[in-house]
PDB file of C-alpha atoms in Angstrom:
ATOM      1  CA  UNK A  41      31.877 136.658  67.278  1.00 80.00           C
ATOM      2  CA  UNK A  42      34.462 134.265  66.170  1.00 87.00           C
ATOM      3  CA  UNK A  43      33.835 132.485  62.678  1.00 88.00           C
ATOM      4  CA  UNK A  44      33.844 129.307  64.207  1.00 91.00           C
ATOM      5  CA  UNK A  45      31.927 130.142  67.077  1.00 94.00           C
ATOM      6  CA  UNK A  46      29.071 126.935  67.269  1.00 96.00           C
ATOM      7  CA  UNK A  47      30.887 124.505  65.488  1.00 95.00           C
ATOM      8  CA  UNK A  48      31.119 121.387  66.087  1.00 95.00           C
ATOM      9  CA  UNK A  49      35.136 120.921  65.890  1.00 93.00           C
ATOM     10  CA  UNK A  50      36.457 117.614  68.212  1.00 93.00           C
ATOM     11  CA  UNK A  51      35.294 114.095  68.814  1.00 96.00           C
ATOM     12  CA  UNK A  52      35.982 112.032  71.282  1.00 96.00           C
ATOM     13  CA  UNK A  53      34.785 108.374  72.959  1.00 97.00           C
ATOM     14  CA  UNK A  54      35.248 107.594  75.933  1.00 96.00           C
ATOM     15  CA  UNK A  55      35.050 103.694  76.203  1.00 96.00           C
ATOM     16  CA  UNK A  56      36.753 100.902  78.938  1.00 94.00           C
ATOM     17  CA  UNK A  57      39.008  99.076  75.791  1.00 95.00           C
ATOM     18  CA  UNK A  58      40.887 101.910  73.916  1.00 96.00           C
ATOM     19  CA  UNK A  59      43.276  99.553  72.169  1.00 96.00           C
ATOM     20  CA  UNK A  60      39.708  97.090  71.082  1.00 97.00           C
ATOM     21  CA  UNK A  61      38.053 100.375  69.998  1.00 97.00           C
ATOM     22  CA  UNK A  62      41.136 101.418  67.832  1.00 97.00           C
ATOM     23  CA  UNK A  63      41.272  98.183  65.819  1.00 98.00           C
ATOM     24  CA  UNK A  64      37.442  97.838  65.717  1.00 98.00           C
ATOM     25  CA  UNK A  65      37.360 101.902  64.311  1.00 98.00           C
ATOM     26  CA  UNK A  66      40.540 101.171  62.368  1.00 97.00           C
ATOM     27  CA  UNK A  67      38.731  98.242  60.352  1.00 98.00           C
ATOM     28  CA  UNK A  68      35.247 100.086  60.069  1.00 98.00           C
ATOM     29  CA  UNK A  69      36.191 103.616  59.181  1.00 98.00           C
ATOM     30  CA  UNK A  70      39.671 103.290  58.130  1.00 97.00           C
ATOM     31  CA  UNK A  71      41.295 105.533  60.525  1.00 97.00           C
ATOM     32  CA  UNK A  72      44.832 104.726  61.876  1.00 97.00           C
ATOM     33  CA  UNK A  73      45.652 105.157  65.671  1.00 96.00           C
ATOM     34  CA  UNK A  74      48.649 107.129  67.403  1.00 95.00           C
ATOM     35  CA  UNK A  75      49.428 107.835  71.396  1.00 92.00           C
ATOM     36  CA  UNK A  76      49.505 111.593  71.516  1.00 89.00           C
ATOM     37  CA  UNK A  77      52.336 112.059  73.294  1.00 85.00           C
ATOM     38  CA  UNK A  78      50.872 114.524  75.854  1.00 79.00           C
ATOM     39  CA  UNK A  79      52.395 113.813  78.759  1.00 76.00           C
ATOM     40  CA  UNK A  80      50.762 112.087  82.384  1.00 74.00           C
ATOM     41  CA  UNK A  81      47.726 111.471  79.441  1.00 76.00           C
ATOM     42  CA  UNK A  82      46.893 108.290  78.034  1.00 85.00           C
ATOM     43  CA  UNK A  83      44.748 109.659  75.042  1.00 92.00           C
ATOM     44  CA  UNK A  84      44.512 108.181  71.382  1.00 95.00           C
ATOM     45  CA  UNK A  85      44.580 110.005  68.410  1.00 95.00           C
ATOM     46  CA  UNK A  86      42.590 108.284  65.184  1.00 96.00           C
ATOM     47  CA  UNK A  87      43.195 109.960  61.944  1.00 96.00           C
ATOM     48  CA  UNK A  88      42.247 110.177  58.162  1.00 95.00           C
ATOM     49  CA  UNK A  89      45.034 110.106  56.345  1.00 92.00           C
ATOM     50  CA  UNK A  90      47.275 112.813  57.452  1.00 91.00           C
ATOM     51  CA  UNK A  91      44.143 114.185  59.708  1.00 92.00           C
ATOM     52  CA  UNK A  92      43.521 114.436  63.073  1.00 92.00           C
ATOM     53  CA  UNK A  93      39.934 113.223  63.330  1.00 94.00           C
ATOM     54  CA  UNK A  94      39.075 112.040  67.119  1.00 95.00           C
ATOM     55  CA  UNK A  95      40.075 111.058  70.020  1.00 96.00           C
ATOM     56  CA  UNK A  96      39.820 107.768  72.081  1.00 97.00           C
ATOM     57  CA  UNK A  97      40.151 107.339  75.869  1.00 95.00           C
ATOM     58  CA  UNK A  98      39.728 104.974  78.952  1.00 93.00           C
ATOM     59  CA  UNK A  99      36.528 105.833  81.192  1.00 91.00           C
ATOM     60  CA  UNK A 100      38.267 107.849  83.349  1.00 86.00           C
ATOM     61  CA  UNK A 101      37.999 106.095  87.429  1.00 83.00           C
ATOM     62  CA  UNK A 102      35.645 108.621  88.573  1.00 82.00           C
ATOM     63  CA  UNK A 103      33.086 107.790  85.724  1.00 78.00           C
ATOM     64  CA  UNK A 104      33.737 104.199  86.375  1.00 78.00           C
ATOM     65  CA  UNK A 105      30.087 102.238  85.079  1.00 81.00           C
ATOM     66  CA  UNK A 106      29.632 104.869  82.481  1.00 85.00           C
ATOM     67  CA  UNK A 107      28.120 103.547  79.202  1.00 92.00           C
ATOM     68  CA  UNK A 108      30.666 103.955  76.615  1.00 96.00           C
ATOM     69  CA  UNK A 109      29.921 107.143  74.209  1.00 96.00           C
ATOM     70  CA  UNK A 110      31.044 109.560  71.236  1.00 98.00           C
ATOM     71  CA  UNK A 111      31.449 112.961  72.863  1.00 97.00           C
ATOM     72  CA  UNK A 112      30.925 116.083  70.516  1.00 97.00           C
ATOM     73  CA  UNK A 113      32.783 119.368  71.253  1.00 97.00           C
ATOM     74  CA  UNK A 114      31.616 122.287  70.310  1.00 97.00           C
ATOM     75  CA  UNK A 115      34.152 125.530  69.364  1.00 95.00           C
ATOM     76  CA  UNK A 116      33.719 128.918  71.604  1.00 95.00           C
ATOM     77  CA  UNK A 117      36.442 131.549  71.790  1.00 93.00           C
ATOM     78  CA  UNK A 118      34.667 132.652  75.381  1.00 94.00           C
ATOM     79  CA  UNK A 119      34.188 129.711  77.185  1.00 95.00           C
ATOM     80  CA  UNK A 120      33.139 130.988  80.559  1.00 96.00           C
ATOM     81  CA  UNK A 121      30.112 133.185  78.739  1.00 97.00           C
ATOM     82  CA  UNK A 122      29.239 129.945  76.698  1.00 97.00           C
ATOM     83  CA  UNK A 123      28.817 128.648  79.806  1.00 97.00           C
ATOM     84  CA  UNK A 124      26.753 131.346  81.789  1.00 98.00           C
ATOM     85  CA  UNK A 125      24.246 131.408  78.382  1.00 98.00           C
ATOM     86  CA  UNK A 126      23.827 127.491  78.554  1.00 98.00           C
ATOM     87  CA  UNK A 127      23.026 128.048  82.776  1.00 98.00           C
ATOM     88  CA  UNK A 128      21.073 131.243  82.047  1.00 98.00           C
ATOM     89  CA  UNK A 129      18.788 129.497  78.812  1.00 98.00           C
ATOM     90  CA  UNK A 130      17.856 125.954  81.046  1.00 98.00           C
ATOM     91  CA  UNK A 131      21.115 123.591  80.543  1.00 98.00           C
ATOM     92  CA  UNK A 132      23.400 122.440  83.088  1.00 97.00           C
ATOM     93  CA  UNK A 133      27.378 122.492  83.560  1.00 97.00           C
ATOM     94  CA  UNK A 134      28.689 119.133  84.264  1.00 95.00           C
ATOM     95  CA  UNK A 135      32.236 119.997  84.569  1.00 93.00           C
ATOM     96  CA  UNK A 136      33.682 123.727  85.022  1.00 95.00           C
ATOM     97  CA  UNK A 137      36.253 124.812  82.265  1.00 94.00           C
ATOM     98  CA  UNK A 138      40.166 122.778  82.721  1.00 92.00           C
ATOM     99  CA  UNK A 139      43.229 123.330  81.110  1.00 89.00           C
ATOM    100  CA  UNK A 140      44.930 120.965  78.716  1.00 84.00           C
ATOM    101  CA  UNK A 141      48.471 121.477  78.610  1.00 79.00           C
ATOM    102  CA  UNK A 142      49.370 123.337  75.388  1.00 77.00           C
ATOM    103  CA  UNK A 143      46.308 122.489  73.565  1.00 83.00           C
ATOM    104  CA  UNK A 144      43.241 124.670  74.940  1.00 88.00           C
ATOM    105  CA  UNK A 145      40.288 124.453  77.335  1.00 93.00           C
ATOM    106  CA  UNK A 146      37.285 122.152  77.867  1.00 95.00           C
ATOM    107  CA  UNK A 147      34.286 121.877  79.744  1.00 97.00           C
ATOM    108  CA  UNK A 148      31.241 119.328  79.846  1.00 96.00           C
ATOM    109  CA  UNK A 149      27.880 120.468  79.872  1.00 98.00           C
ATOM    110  CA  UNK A 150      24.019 119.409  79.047  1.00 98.00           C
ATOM    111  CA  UNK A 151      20.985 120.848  77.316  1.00 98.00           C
ATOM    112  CA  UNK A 152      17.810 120.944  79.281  1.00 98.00           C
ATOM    113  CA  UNK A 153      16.618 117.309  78.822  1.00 97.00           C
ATOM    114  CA  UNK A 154      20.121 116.387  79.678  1.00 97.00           C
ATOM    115  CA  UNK A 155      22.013 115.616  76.322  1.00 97.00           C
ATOM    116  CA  UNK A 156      25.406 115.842  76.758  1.00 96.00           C
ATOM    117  CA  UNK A 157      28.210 117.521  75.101  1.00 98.00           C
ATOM    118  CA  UNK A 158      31.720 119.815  75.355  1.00 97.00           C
ATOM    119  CA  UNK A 159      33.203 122.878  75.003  1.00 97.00           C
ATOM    120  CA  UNK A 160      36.184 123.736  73.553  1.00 95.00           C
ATOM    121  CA  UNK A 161      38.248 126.574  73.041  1.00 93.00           C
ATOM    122  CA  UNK A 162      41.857 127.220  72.091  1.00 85.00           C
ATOM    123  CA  UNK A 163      44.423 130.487  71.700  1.00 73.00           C
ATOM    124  CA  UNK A 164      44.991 129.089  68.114  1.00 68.00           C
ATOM    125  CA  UNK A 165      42.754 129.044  65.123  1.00 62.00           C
ATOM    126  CA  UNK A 166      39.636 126.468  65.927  1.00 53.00           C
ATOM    127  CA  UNK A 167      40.336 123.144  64.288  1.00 55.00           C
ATOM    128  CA  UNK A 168      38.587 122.980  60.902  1.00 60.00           C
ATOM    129  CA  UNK A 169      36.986 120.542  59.438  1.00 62.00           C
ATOM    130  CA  UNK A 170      37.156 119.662  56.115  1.00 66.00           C
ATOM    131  CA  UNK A 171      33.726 119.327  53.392  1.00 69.00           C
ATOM    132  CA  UNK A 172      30.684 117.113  55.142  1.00 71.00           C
ATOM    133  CA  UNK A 173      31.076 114.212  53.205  1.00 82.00           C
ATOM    134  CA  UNK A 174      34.399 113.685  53.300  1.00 88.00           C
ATOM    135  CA  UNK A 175      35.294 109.766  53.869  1.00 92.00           C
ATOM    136  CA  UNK A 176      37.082 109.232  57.520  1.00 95.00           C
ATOM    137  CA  UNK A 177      35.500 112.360  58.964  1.00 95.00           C
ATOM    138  CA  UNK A 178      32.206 113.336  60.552  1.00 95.00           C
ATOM    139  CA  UNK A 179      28.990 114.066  58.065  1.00 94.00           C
ATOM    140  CA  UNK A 180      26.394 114.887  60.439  1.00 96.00           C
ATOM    141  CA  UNK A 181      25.191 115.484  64.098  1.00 97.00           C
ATOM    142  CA  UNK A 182      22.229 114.361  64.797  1.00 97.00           C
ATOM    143  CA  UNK A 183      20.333 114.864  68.672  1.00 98.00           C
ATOM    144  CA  UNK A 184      17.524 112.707  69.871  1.00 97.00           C
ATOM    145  CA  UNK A 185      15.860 115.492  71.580  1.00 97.00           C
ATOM    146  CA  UNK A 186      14.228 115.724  74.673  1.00 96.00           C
ATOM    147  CA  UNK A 187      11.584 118.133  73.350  1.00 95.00           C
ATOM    148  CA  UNK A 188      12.462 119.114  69.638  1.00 96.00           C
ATOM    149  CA  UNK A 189      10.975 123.006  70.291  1.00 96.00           C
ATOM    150  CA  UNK A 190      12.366 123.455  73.492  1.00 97.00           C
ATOM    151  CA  UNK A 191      15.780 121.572  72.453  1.00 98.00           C
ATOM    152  CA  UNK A 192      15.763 123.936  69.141  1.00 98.00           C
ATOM    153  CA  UNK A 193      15.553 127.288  71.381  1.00 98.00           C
ATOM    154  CA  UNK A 194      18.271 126.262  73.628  1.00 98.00           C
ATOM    155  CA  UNK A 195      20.443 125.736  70.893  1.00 98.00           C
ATOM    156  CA  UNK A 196      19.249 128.251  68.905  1.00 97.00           C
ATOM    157  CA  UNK A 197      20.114 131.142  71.843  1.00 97.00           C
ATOM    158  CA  UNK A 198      23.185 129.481  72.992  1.00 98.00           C
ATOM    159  CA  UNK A 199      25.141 128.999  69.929  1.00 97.00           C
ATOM    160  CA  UNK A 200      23.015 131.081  66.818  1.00 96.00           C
ATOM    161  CA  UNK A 201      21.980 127.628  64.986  1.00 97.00           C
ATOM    162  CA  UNK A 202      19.547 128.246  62.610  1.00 97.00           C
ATOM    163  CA  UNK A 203      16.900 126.096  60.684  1.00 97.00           C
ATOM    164  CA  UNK A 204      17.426 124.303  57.744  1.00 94.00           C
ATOM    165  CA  UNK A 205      14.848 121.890  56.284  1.00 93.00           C
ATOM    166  CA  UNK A 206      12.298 119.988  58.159  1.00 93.00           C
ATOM    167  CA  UNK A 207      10.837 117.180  56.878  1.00 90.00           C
ATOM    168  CA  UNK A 208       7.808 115.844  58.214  1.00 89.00           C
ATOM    169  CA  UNK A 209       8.063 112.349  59.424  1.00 83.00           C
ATOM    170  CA  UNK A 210       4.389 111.791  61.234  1.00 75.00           C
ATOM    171  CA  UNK A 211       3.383 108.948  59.319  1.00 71.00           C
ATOM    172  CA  UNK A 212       6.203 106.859  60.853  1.00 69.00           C
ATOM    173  CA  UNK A 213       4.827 108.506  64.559  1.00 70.00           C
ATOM    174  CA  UNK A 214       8.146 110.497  64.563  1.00 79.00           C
ATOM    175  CA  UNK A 215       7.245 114.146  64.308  1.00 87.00           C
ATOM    176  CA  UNK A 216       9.612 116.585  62.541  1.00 94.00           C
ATOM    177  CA  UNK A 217      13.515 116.247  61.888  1.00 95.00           C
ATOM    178  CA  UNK A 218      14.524 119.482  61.916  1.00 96.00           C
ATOM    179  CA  UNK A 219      18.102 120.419  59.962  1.00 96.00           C
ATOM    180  CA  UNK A 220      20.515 123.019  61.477  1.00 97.00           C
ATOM    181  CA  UNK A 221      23.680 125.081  60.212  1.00 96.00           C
ATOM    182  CA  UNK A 222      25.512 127.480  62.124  1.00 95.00           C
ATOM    183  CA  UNK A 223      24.785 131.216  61.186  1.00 91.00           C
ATOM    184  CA  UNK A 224      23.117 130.368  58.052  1.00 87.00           C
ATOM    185  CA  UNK A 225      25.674 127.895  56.621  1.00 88.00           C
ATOM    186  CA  UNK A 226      25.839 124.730  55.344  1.00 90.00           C
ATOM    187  CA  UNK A 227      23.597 121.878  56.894  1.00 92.00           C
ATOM    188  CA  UNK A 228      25.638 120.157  59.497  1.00 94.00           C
ATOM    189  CA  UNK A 229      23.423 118.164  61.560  1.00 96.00           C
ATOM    190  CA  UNK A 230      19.906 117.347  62.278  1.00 96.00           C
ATOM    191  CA  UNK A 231      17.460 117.166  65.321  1.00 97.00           C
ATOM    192  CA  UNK A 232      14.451 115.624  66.432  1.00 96.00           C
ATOM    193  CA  UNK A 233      12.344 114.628  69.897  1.00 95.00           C
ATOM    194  CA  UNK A 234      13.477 110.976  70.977  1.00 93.00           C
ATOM    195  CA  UNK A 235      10.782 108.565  70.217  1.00 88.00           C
ATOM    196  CA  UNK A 236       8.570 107.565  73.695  1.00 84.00           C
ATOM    197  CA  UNK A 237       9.808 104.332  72.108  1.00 82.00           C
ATOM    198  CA  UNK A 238      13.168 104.927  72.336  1.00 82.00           C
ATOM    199  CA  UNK A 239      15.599 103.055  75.702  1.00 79.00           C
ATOM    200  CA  UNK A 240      18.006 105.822  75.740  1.00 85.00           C
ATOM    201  CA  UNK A 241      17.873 109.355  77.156  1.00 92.00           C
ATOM    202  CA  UNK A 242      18.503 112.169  75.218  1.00 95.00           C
ATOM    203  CA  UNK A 243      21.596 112.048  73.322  1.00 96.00           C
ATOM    204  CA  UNK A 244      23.962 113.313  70.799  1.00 98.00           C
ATOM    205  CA  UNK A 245      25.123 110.840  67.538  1.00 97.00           C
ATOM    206  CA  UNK A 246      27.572 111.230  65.390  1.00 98.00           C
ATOM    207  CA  UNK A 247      27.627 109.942  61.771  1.00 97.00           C
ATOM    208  CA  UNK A 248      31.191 108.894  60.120  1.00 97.00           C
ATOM    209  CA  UNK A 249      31.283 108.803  56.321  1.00 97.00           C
ATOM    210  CA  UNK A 250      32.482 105.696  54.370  1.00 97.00           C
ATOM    211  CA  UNK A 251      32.822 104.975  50.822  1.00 94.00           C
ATOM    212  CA  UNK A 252      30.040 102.028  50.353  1.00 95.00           C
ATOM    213  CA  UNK A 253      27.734 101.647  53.353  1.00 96.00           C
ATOM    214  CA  UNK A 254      26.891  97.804  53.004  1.00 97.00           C
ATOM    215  CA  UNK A 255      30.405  96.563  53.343  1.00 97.00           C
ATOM    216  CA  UNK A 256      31.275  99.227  55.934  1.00 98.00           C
ATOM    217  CA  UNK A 257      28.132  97.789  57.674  1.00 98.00           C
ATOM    218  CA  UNK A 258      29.524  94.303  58.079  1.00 98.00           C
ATOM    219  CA  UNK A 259      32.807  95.038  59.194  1.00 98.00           C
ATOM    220  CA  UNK A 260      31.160  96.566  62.194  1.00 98.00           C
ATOM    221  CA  UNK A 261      29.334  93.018  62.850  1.00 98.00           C
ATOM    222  CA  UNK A 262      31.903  91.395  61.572  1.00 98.00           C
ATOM    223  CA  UNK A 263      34.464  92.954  64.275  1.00 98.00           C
ATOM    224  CA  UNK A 264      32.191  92.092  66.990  1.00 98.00           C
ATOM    225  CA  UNK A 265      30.021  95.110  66.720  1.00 98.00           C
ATOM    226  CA  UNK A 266      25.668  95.706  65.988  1.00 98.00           C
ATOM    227  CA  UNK A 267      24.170  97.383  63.439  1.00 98.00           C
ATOM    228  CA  UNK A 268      20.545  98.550  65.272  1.00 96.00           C
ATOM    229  CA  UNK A 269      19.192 100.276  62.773  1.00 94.00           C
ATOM    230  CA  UNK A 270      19.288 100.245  58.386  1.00 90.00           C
ATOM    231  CA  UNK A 271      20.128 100.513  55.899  1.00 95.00           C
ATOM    232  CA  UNK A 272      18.115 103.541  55.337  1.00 93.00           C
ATOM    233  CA  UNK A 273      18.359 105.881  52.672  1.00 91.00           C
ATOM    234  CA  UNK A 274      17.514 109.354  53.701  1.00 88.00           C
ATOM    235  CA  UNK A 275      16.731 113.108  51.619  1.00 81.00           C
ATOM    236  CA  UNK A 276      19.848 113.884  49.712  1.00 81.00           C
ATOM    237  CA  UNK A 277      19.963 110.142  48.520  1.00 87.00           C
ATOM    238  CA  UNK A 278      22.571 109.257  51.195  1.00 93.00           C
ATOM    239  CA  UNK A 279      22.194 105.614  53.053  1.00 96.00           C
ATOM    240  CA  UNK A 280      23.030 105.378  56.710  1.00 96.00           C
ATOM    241  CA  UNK A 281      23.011 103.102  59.662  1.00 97.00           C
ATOM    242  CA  UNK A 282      22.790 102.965  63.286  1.00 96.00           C
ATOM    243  CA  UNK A 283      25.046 101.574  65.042  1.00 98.00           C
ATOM    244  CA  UNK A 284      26.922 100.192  68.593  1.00 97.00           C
ATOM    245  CA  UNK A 285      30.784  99.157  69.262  1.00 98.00           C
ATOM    246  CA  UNK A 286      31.849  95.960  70.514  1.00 98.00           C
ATOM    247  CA  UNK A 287      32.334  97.546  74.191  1.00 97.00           C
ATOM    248  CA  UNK A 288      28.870  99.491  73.512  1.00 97.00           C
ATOM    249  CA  UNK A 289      28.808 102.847  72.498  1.00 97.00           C
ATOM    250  CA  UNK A 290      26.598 104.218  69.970  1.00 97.00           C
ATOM    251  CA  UNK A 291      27.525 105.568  66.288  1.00 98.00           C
ATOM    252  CA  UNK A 292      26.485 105.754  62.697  1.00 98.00           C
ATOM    253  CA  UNK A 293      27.728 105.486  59.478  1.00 98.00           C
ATOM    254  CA  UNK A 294      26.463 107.519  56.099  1.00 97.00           C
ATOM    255  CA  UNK A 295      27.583 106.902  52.605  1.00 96.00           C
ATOM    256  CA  UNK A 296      27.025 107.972  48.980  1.00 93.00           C
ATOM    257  CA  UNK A 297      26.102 104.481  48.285  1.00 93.00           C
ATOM    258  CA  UNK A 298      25.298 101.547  49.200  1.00 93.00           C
TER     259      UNK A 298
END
């Protein structure tokens, strides 16, 4: 099995304003913004300094009426047996593996409750991603579950996650929030089963590290953007927020401090 086999290792959003999203990202996270240069493509790269961190593209016409949202993609070096385990252990396959030109291959697919992601696998060495809390990048996953046990064995069987620390948050009426790794390794991510509470279906959420989290936090309102959720501080002494665009699509910030 490759190393990076299970790893989260691309980010993208798809959103209706790519050049709005750019500036708003730009001022919030610091990233800069480049065309790619791939050709009949219009697809934005954001980096982190020198980095290649995400992606950022127009709602393609056939998903017209989409919600904006942060797509993760997830590294397999067999992408057409990722995609008969994720059929054979309950999830669904939203769009059969494609080519892009001189990069690799994708394909979209869903857990069981329907929590989206992609797959992505290339000829070269899987993108890697540099230490969790590194400012500009990505510092955790987190899924609002459908079912936290059921969600946990999908993953589990599809791409070898395996369990980290759970912490216990009942008295707050929101169950467990169980950490994963991949293969025993660092933490990477956490899940947990949507609140009943909760207007959104299952999803995936991505958190981007800053350097202090309340200023980060008003830049996002202050660029036209809401924070829906924090300043929290959660185990490991980190503070985060929830968080939506200006055009809409859910994200979250985590910092050191505040």
């Amino acid at each position: 099995m490759h190393k990076d086999y299970g790893k989260f290792c691309w980010y993208e959003l798809i959103t209706p304003d790519v050049p709005a999203a750019a500036r708003f990202y730009g001022s919030v996270v610091g990233w800069s913004t480049r065309d790619s240069g791939m050709p009949g493509m219009n697809y934005t790269l954001a980096y982190a300094g020198e980095r290649q961190v995400a992606g950022l593209m127009e709602t393609p016409a056939e998903a017209k009426g989409m919600p904006p949202l942060w797509m993760g993609y997830i590294f397999t070096d067999k992408i057409e047996e990722t995609l008969k385990d994720i059929t054979a252990n309950g999830g669904k396959i939203h769009r059969q593996p494609q080519d892009i030109p001189g990069v690799g291959r994708f394909a979209i697919a869903a857990d069981p409750h329907g929590a989206v992601f992609s797959l992505f696998t290339t000829e070269d060495e899987s993108p890697g991603q540099p230490g969790m809390m590194t400012p500009g990048h990505i510092g955790w996953h987190e899924l609002m579950a459908g079912k936290l046990d059921e969600a946990w064995t999908f993953y589990e069987k599809t791409f070898g996650w395996t369990k980290g620390m759970a912490v216990d948050m009942s008295e707050n009426d929101m169950g467990v929030y169980q950490t994963f790794g991949v293969r025993g390794g660092d933490m990477i991510g956490g899940m947990m089963t949507n609140p009943p509470a909760s207007p959104a279906p299952p999803f995936w959420g991505y958190y981007f590290v800053v350097e202090g989290l309340d200023a980060a936090a008003k830049r996002v309102t202050d660029g036209g953007g809401q924070v829906v959720m924090g300043p929290m501080e959660v185990p490991g002494g980190a503070w985060i927020v929830n968080c939506t665009d200006p055009q809409g699509a859910f994200f979250s910030l985590v910092a050191m401090s505040r």
